[in-house]
PDB file of C-alpha atoms and ligand atoms in Angstrom:
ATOM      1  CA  UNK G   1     119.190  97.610 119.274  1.00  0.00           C
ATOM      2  CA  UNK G   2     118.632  95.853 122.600  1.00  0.00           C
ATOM      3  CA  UNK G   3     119.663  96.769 125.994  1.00  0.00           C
ATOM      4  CA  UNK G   4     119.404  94.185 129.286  1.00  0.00           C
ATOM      5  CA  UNK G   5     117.334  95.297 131.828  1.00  0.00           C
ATOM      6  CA  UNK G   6     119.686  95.153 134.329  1.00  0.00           C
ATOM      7  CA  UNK G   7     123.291  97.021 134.688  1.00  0.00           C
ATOM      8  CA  UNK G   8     126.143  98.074 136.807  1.00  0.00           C
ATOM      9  CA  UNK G   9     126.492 101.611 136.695  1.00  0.00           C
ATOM     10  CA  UNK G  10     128.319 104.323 138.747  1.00  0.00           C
ATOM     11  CA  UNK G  11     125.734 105.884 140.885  1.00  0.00           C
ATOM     12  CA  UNK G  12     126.165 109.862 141.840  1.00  0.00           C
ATOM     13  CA  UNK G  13     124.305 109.956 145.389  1.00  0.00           C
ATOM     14  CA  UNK G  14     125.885 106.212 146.281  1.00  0.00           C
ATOM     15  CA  UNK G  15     129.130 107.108 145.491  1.00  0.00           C
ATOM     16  CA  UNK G  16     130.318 103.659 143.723  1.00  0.00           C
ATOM     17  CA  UNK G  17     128.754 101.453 141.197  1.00  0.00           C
ATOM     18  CA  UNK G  18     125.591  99.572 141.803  1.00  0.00           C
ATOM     19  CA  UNK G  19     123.081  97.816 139.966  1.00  0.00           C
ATOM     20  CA  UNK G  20     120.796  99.888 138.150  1.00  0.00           C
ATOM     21  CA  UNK G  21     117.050  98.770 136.282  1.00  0.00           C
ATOM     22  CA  UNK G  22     116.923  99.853 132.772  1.00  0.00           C
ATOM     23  CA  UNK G  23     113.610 101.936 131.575  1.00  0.00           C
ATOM     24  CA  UNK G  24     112.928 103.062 128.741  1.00  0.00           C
ATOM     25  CA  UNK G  25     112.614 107.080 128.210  1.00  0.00           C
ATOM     26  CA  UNK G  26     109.151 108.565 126.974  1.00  0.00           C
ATOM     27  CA  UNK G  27     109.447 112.259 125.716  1.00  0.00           C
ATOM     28  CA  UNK G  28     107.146 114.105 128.532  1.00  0.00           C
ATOM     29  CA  UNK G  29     104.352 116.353 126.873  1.00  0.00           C
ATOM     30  CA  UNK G  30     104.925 120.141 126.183  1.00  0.00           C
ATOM     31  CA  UNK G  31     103.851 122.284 128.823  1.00  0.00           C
ATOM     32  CA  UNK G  32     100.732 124.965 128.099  1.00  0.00           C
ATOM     33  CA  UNK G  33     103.388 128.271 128.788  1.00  0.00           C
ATOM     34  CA  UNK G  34     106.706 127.229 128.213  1.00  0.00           C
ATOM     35  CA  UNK G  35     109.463 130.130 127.817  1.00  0.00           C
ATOM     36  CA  UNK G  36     109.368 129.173 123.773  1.00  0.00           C
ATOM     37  CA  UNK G  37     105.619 129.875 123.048  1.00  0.00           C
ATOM     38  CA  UNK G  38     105.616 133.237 125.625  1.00  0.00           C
ATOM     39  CA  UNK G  39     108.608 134.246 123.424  1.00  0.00           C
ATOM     40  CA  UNK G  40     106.460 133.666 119.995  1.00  0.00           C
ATOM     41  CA  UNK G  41     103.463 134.962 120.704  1.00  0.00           C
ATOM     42  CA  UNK G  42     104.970 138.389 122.093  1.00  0.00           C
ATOM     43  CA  UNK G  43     107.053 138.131 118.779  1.00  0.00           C
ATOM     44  CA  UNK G  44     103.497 137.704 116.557  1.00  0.00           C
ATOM     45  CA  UNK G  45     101.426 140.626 118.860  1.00  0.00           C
ATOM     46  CA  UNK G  46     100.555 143.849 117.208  1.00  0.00           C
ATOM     47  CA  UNK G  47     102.064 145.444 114.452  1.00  0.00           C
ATOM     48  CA  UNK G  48     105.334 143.293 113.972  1.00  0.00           C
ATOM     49  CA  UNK G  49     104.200 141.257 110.641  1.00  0.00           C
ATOM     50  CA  UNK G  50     104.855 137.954 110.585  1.00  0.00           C
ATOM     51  CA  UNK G  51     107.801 136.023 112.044  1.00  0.00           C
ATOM     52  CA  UNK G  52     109.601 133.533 109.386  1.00  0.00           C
ATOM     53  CA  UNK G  53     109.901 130.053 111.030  1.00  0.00           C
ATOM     54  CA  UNK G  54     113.317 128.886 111.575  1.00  0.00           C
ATOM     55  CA  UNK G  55     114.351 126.114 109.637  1.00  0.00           C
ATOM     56  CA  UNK G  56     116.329 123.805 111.144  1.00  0.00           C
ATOM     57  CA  UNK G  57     118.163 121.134 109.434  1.00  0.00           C
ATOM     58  CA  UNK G  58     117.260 117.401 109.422  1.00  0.00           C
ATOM     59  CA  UNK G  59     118.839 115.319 111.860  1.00  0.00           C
ATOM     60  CA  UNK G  60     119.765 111.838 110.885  1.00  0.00           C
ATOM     61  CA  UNK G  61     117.478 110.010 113.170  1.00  0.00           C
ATOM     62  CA  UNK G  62     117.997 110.365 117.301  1.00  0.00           C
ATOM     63  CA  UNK G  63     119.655 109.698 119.698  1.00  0.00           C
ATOM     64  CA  UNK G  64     118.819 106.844 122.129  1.00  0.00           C
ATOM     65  CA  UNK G  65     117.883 107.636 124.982  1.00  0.00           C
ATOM     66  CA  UNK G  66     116.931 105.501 128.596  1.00  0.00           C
ATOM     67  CA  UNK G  67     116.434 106.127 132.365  1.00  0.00           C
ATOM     68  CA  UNK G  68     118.568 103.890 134.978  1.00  0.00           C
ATOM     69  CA  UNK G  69     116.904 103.934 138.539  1.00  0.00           C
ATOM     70  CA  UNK G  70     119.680 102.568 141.067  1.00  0.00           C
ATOM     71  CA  UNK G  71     118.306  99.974 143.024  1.00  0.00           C
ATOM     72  CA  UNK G  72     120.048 100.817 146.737  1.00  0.00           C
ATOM     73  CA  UNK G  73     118.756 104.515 147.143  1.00  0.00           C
ATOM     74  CA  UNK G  74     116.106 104.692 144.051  1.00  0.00           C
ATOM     75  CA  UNK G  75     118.050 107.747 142.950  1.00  0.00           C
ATOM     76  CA  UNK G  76     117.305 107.911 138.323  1.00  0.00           C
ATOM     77  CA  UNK G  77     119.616 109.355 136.158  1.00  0.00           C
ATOM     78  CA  UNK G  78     119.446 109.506 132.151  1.00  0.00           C
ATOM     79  CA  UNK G  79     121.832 108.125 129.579  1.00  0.00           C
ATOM     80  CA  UNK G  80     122.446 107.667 126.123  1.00  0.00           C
ATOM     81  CA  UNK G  81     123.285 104.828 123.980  1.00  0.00           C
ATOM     82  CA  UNK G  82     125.886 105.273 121.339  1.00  0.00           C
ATOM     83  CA  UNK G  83     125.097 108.320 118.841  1.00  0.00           C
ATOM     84  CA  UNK G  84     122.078 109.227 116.499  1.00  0.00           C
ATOM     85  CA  UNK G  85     120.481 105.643 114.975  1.00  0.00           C
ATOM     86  CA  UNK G  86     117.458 105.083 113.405  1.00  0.00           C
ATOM     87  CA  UNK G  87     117.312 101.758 115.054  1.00  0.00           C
ATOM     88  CA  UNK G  88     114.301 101.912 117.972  1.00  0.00           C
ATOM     89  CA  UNK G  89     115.652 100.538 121.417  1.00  0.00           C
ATOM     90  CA  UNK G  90     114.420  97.338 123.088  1.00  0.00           C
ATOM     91  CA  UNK G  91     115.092  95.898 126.519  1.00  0.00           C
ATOM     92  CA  UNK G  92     116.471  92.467 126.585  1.00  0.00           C
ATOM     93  CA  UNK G  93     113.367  90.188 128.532  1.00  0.00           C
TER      94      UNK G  93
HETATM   95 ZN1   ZN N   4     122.300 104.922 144.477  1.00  0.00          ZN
END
């Protein structure tokens, strides 16, 4: 799937549609004491036993997602491409 670089888009803080640069979104790394792992190992302290895992189900593959930076005000904003694909995205060069 390819994507160009470039695109008009409506931009919130502008008020209208301007032209945005297309980036490509990278999953930022899990932080150290997020509300999650606090929550788990509170559930696995002491006497409790163990805690099942929960099983979730498989997703068919995800969804697509990529950053647009307006290029007036430098204000970014996320958005996704069409629904869950397997297909990886590419920008257009
Ligand atoms: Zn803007």
């Amino acid at each position: 799937m390819k994507i160009e670089k470039e695109l008009m888009a409506y931009c919130a803080n502008c008020n209208k549609h301007t032209k945005h640069t297309v980036k490509l979104y990278a999953k930022k790394p899990e932080r150290w004491m997020n509300v999650g792992r606090r929550r788990h190992e509170r559930a696995i302290k002491g006497f409790v036993g163990s805690v099942e895992p929960k099983i979730h189900p498989k997703k068919l593959g995800k969804k697509q997602k990529v950053i647009l930076q307006c290029q007036v005000c430098k204000k970014s904003s996320e958005r996704v491409i069409g629904d869950r694909t397997k297909k990886k995205l590419e920008i257009k060069h």
